[in-house]
């Protein structure tokens, strides 16, 4: 039977259980968080929540795939209450695999635009986007012309042979970008595009997004693909070496003249077998508060999902010149394309 959570009914259940069971009462002040957010600035987010509510957070860190595998292995014995993942397709996967407890929360539904959360059903909403990041192109301002890299398609153009650096194709950030491309171009043209990127690589994929940016700055590559917050972090660095990296590279938000730049979502969900679901919902609701959203924007250089907040991040402002056009591809389509994309990557030798 599927469990559905309404904050009110659970609050009542918890209170009445608490009357008879001291252990449940003690549990009230804890949540177990499985988090794929790998950003040191998030520490302040968690401690502010504990200060505001008295609810302690026990955190387990892993990547998206690790968390999903762990939840599946643990099943109903899982101690997880709340889950944070950093990729829309993985959030979708968790929903499809039944790992999340649908939530009914007016606060979350009001704060988060419909396209940035799971489809609501009678049971509730399975996951909620909490922040967004764009997947952009950085290039060597000395050697590469901006107009040669202002679309994703051009990353595969023979004019850019030997210049591309990119992390593993199988990383969720790339699987989601390629899954979105499959929606725009169709599978056959996407496979040709992936093959073109392999032909253009300056080196075999390795490292994370920051390593790609640094490789552009050092001259090893002419262009690279990165999430915006990694570049913003370098732009705002106090360390002179990092600052110099950011100054050396240009940034393009690709496909502004066509379908727009690929944007990914980091988000959260309540675990299917949460023992402290009321607190888990409280935590998600806290994450859409202006303070927490501001923290995503200023602490980790992401865009808030809550509209109307003043964005006060100089690096994000400098990067976009104010605003940019983002693509509109359903997250479920991106998620469903992932297996197809992985097969294409294997066929074209994109490691
Ligand atoms: Fe990341």
Coordinates of C-alpha atoms and ligand atoms in Angstrom, one line a residue:
X1 CA 0.0 0.0 0.0
X2 CA 1.3 3.4 -0.8
X3 CA 1.7 5.7 2.1
X4 CA 0.7 9.3 1.8
X5 CA 1.7 12.0 4.1
X6 CA -0.3 15.0 5.1
X7 CA 1.5 17.2 7.6
X8 CA -1.6 17.5 9.8
X9 CA -2.5 13.9 10.1
X10 CA 1.1 12.9 10.8
X11 CA 1.5 15.6 13.4
X12 CA -1.5 14.2 15.2
X13 CA -0.2 10.6 14.8
X14 CA 3.2 11.6 16.1
X15 CA 1.8 13.5 19.1
X16 CA -0.5 10.7 20.1
X17 CA 2.2 8.1 19.7
X18 CA 4.5 10.3 21.7
X19 CA 2.2 10.2 24.6
X20 CA 2.8 6.4 25.0
X21 CA 6.3 6.0 23.7
X22 CA 9.2 8.0 25.0
X23 CA 11.4 6.6 22.2
X24 CA 9.2 8.1 19.5
X25 CA 9.2 11.4 21.4
X26 CA 13.0 11.4 21.4
X27 CA 13.0 10.6 17.7
X28 CA 11.0 13.8 17.2
X29 CA 14.1 15.9 17.4
X30 CA 16.1 14.1 14.8
X31 CA 16.1 13.6 11.1
X32 CA 18.3 11.2 9.1
X33 CA 19.4 13.0 5.9
X34 CA 20.9 11.2 2.9
X35 CA 22.6 13.9 0.9
X36 CA 24.3 14.1 -2.5
X37 CA 24.9 17.8 -2.0
X38 CA 28.7 17.9 -1.9
X39 CA 29.1 21.6 -1.1
X40 CA 30.9 22.7 2.1
X41 CA 28.8 25.9 2.3
X42 CA 25.7 23.8 3.0
X43 CA 26.9 23.2 6.6
X44 CA 25.4 26.6 7.5
X45 CA 22.1 25.5 6.0
X46 CA 21.9 22.5 8.3
X47 CA 23.1 24.2 11.4
X48 CA 20.6 27.1 10.9
X49 CA 17.8 24.6 10.6
X50 CA 18.8 22.9 13.9
X51 CA 19.1 26.3 15.6
X52 CA 15.6 27.3 14.4
X53 CA 13.8 24.1 15.1
X54 CA 15.9 22.1 17.7
X55 CA 15.8 19.2 15.2
X56 CA 19.2 17.6 14.8
X57 CA 20.4 16.3 11.4
X58 CA 22.3 13.0 11.1
X59 CA 23.8 13.2 7.6
X60 CA 25.0 10.4 5.3
X61 CA 26.9 11.7 2.3
X62 CA 27.0 9.9 -1.0
X63 CA 26.4 10.6 -4.7
X64 CA 23.0 10.3 -6.3
X65 CA 23.5 6.8 -7.6
X66 CA 24.9 5.7 -4.2
X67 CA 21.9 7.1 -2.3
X68 CA 19.4 5.5 -4.7
X69 CA 21.2 2.1 -4.4
X70 CA 21.3 2.4 -0.6
X71 CA 17.6 3.2 -0.3
X72 CA 16.8 0.2 -2.5
X73 CA 19.0 -2.1 -0.5
X74 CA 17.7 -0.9 2.8
X75 CA 14.0 -1.2 1.8
X76 CA 11.6 -0.7 4.7
X77 CA 14.4 -0.9 7.2
X78 CA 16.0 2.3 5.9
X79 CA 16.6 4.9 8.6
X80 CA 16.5 7.7 5.9
X81 CA 13.9 10.4 6.6
X82 CA 14.8 13.0 3.9
X83 CA 16.9 12.8 0.7
X84 CA 18.7 15.5 -1.2
X85 CA 19.9 14.7 -4.8
X86 CA 21.6 17.0 -7.3
X87 CA 20.2 15.9 -10.6
X88 CA 16.7 16.0 -12.0
X89 CA 16.8 12.7 -13.7
X90 CA 17.9 10.9 -10.5
X91 CA 15.0 12.6 -8.6
X92 CA 12.7 11.3 -11.3
X93 CA 14.3 7.8 -11.0
X94 CA 13.7 7.8 -7.2
X95 CA 10.1 8.7 -7.8
X96 CA 9.6 6.0 -10.4
X97 CA 11.3 3.4 -8.2
X98 CA 8.9 4.3 -5.3
X99 CA 11.7 5.5 -3.0
X100 CA 9.9 8.7 -2.0
X101 CA 6.9 9.3 0.2
X102 CA 4.5 11.7 -1.6
X103 CA 4.0 14.9 0.5
X104 CA 1.1 17.3 0.7
X105 CA 2.5 20.7 1.7
X106 CA 0.9 24.0 0.8
X107 CA 4.1 25.8 1.6
X108 CA 6.2 23.7 -0.9
X109 CA 3.5 23.8 -3.6
X110 CA 3.2 27.6 -3.3
X111 CA 6.9 28.3 -3.2
X112 CA 8.1 26.0 -6.0
X113 CA 6.9 26.4 -9.6
X114 CA 5.1 23.3 -11.0
X115 CA 7.8 22.5 -13.6
X116 CA 10.4 22.2 -10.9
X117 CA 8.7 19.5 -8.8
X118 CA 7.2 16.1 -9.5
X119 CA 3.7 16.0 -10.9
X120 CA 1.3 16.2 -8.0
X121 CA -1.2 13.3 -7.6
X122 CA -4.0 12.7 -5.1
X123 CA -1.3 11.2 -2.8
X124 CA 0.9 14.3 -3.0
X125 CA 4.2 15.3 -4.6
X126 CA 7.1 12.9 -4.7
X127 CA 10.0 15.4 -4.9
X128 CA 10.7 19.1 -4.9
X129 CA 13.3 21.1 -6.8
X130 CA 15.1 23.4 -4.4
X131 CA 17.7 25.1 -6.6
X132 CA 18.8 25.2 -10.2
X133 CA 22.1 25.3 -12.1
X134 CA 22.8 25.8 -15.8
X135 CA 25.2 23.6 -17.8
X136 CA 27.3 26.1 -19.8
X137 CA 30.4 26.3 -22.0
X138 CA 33.6 28.0 -20.9
X139 CA 36.3 28.8 -23.5
X140 CA 39.8 30.1 -23.8
X141 CA 39.3 33.8 -24.6
X142 CA 42.7 34.0 -26.3
X143 CA 42.3 31.1 -28.7
X144 CA 38.6 30.4 -29.2
X145 CA 36.0 32.7 -30.6
X146 CA 32.8 33.0 -28.6
X147 CA 30.6 32.6 -31.7
X148 CA 32.3 29.2 -32.3
X149 CA 31.0 27.8 -29.0
X150 CA 27.6 29.5 -28.5
X151 CA 25.6 26.3 -29.2
X152 CA 25.9 22.8 -27.8
X153 CA 25.8 21.5 -31.4
X154 CA 29.1 23.3 -32.1
X155 CA 30.9 21.3 -29.4
X156 CA 30.8 18.5 -32.0
X157 CA 31.7 20.7 -35.0
X158 CA 34.9 19.7 -36.8
X159 CA 36.1 23.3 -36.5
X160 CA 36.6 22.6 -32.8
X161 CA 38.7 19.5 -33.3
X162 CA 41.1 18.7 -30.4
X163 CA 39.7 21.5 -28.2
X164 CA 37.0 19.9 -26.0
X165 CA 37.3 19.0 -22.4
X166 CA 34.4 17.4 -20.5
X167 CA 33.9 15.1 -17.5
X168 CA 32.7 11.5 -17.9
X169 CA 29.7 11.2 -20.2
X170 CA 28.1 8.9 -17.7
X171 CA 28.1 11.5 -14.9
X172 CA 24.5 12.5 -14.1
X173 CA 25.1 16.1 -15.1
X174 CA 26.1 15.0 -18.6
X175 CA 23.5 12.2 -18.8
X176 CA 20.8 14.8 -18.2
X177 CA 22.3 17.3 -20.7
X178 CA 22.5 14.5 -23.3
X179 CA 19.0 13.3 -22.4
X180 CA 17.7 16.8 -23.0
X181 CA 19.6 16.9 -26.4
X182 CA 17.8 13.7 -27.3
X183 CA 14.5 15.5 -26.9
X184 CA 15.7 18.5 -29.1
X185 CA 17.5 16.6 -31.9
X186 CA 16.1 13.1 -31.8
X187 CA 18.2 10.0 -30.9
X188 CA 20.0 9.5 -34.3
X189 CA 21.3 13.1 -34.5
X190 CA 22.2 13.1 -30.8
X191 CA 24.3 10.0 -31.3
X192 CA 26.1 11.8 -34.2
X193 CA 26.6 14.8 -31.9
X194 CA 28.1 12.6 -29.2
X195 CA 30.5 11.0 -31.7
X196 CA 31.5 14.4 -32.9
X197 CA 32.3 15.5 -29.3
X198 CA 34.4 12.4 -28.9
X199 CA 36.3 13.3 -32.1
X200 CA 36.8 16.8 -30.7
X201 CA 38.2 15.9 -27.3
X202 CA 41.5 17.4 -26.3
X203 CA 41.9 14.5 -23.8
X204 CA 39.9 11.6 -22.5
X205 CA 37.2 12.6 -20.0
X206 CA 38.5 12.9 -16.4
X207 CA 38.0 14.9 -13.3
X208 CA 35.1 17.1 -12.3
X209 CA 33.7 20.3 -13.8
X210 CA 36.3 22.5 -12.0
X211 CA 39.1 20.5 -13.5
X212 CA 37.7 21.2 -17.0
X213 CA 37.6 24.9 -16.3
X214 CA 41.2 24.8 -15.0
X215 CA 42.3 22.9 -18.1
X216 CA 40.9 25.6 -20.3
X217 CA 42.7 28.2 -18.3
X218 CA 46.0 26.3 -18.5
X219 CA 45.7 26.0 -22.3
X220 CA 45.2 22.3 -22.4
X221 CA 41.7 22.7 -23.8
X222 CA 40.0 25.4 -25.8
X223 CA 36.5 24.8 -24.4
X224 CA 34.8 22.8 -21.7
X225 CA 31.4 22.1 -20.2
X226 CA 30.6 23.0 -16.6
X227 CA 27.8 23.7 -14.2
X228 CA 27.5 27.4 -13.4
X229 CA 28.2 27.2 -9.7
X230 CA 31.7 25.7 -10.2
X231 CA 32.7 28.7 -12.4
X232 CA 31.0 31.2 -10.0
X233 CA 33.0 29.6 -7.1
X234 CA 36.2 30.4 -9.0
X235 CA 35.1 33.9 -9.9
X236 CA 34.4 34.6 -6.2
X237 CA 37.6 32.9 -4.9
X238 CA 40.0 34.9 -2.8
X239 CA 42.8 32.6 -3.8
X240 CA 44.7 34.4 -6.6
X241 CA 45.3 31.3 -8.7
X242 CA 41.6 30.5 -8.8
X243 CA 40.7 34.1 -9.6
X244 CA 43.2 34.0 -12.5
X245 CA 41.5 30.8 -13.8
X246 CA 38.2 32.6 -13.8
X247 CA 39.6 35.7 -15.5
X248 CA 41.2 33.6 -18.3
X249 CA 38.0 31.9 -19.4
X250 CA 34.9 33.2 -21.2
X251 CA 31.5 31.8 -20.5
X252 CA 28.6 31.2 -22.9
X253 CA 25.0 30.2 -22.1
X254 CA 24.5 28.0 -25.1
X255 CA 21.5 28.0 -27.5
X256 CA 20.1 31.4 -26.6
X257 CA 18.9 31.8 -30.2
X258 CA 17.2 28.4 -30.2
X259 CA 15.8 26.3 -27.4
X260 CA 17.8 27.8 -24.5
X261 CA 20.5 26.6 -22.1
X262 CA 20.2 23.3 -20.3
X263 CA 19.2 23.7 -16.7
X264 CA 19.3 21.0 -14.0
X265 CA 17.6 20.9 -10.6
X266 CA 18.8 19.9 -7.2
X267 CA 16.0 18.8 -4.9
X268 CA 14.7 16.9 -2.0
X269 CA 12.1 14.3 -1.1
X270 CA 10.9 12.5 2.0
X271 CA 12.0 8.9 2.2
X272 CA 9.3 6.2 1.6
X273 CA 9.9 4.6 5.0
X274 CA 10.7 7.8 6.9
X275 CA 10.4 7.3 10.7
X276 CA 10.3 11.1 11.2
X277 CA 8.2 12.3 8.2
X278 CA 6.8 15.4 9.9
X279 CA 10.3 16.7 10.6
X280 CA 11.4 15.7 7.1
X281 CA 8.7 17.9 5.7
X282 CA 9.7 20.7 8.1
X283 CA 13.2 20.4 6.7
X284 CA 12.0 20.6 3.1
X285 CA 9.8 23.6 3.9
X286 CA 12.8 25.3 5.6
X287 CA 14.8 24.8 2.4
X288 CA 12.3 27.1 0.5
X289 CA 12.4 29.8 3.2
X290 CA 14.0 33.0 2.0
X291 CA 17.0 32.5 4.2
X292 CA 17.7 29.0 2.9
X293 CA 17.0 30.0 -0.7
X294 CA 19.4 32.9 -0.3
X295 CA 21.9 30.5 1.0
X296 CA 21.6 28.3 -2.2
X297 CA 22.1 31.5 -4.2
X298 CA 25.0 33.1 -2.2
X299 CA 26.6 30.1 -0.5
X300 CA 26.7 27.7 -3.4
X301 CA 26.0 30.0 -6.4
X302 CA 22.8 28.4 -7.5
X303 CA 19.6 30.0 -8.6
X304 CA 16.7 29.9 -6.1
X305 CA 13.5 28.1 -7.2
X306 CA 11.4 30.6 -5.2
X307 CA 10.4 33.5 -7.5
X308 CA 10.7 37.1 -6.5
X309 CA 13.7 36.7 -4.3
X310 CA 16.3 39.3 -4.8
X311 CA 19.4 37.6 -6.3
X312 CA 22.4 39.1 -4.7
X313 CA 25.2 37.1 -6.3
X314 CA 27.7 39.1 -8.2
X315 CA 29.2 36.1 -10.0
X316 CA 25.9 34.9 -11.3
X317 CA 24.9 38.4 -12.3
X318 CA 28.2 38.9 -14.2
X319 CA 27.9 35.6 -15.9
X320 CA 24.4 36.1 -17.3
X321 CA 24.3 39.9 -17.6
X322 CA 21.0 39.6 -15.7
X323 CA 19.0 36.8 -17.2
X324 CA 19.1 34.0 -19.8
X325 CA 16.8 31.7 -21.6
X326 CA 16.6 28.2 -20.3
X327 CA 15.3 25.2 -22.2
X328 CA 11.9 23.7 -21.4
X329 CA 12.2 19.9 -21.5
X330 CA 10.1 17.7 -19.2
X331 CA 12.2 16.2 -16.5
X332 CA 10.5 12.8 -17.0
X333 CA 11.6 12.8 -20.7
X334 CA 15.2 13.5 -19.6
X335 CA 15.0 10.7 -17.1
X336 CA 13.5 8.2 -19.5
X337 CA 16.3 9.0 -22.1
X338 CA 19.1 8.0 -19.7
X339 CA 19.4 4.4 -20.6
X340 CA 19.3 5.2 -24.3
X341 CA 22.0 7.9 -23.8
X342 CA 24.2 5.5 -21.9
X343 CA 23.9 3.0 -24.8
X344 CA 24.8 5.7 -27.3
X345 CA 27.8 6.7 -25.2
X346 CA 29.0 3.1 -25.2
X347 CA 28.6 2.8 -29.0
X348 CA 30.5 6.0 -29.8
X349 CA 33.3 5.4 -27.2
X350 CA 32.4 8.4 -24.9
X351 CA 33.9 7.3 -21.6
Ligands
LIG1 FE1 28.2 19.3 -8.4

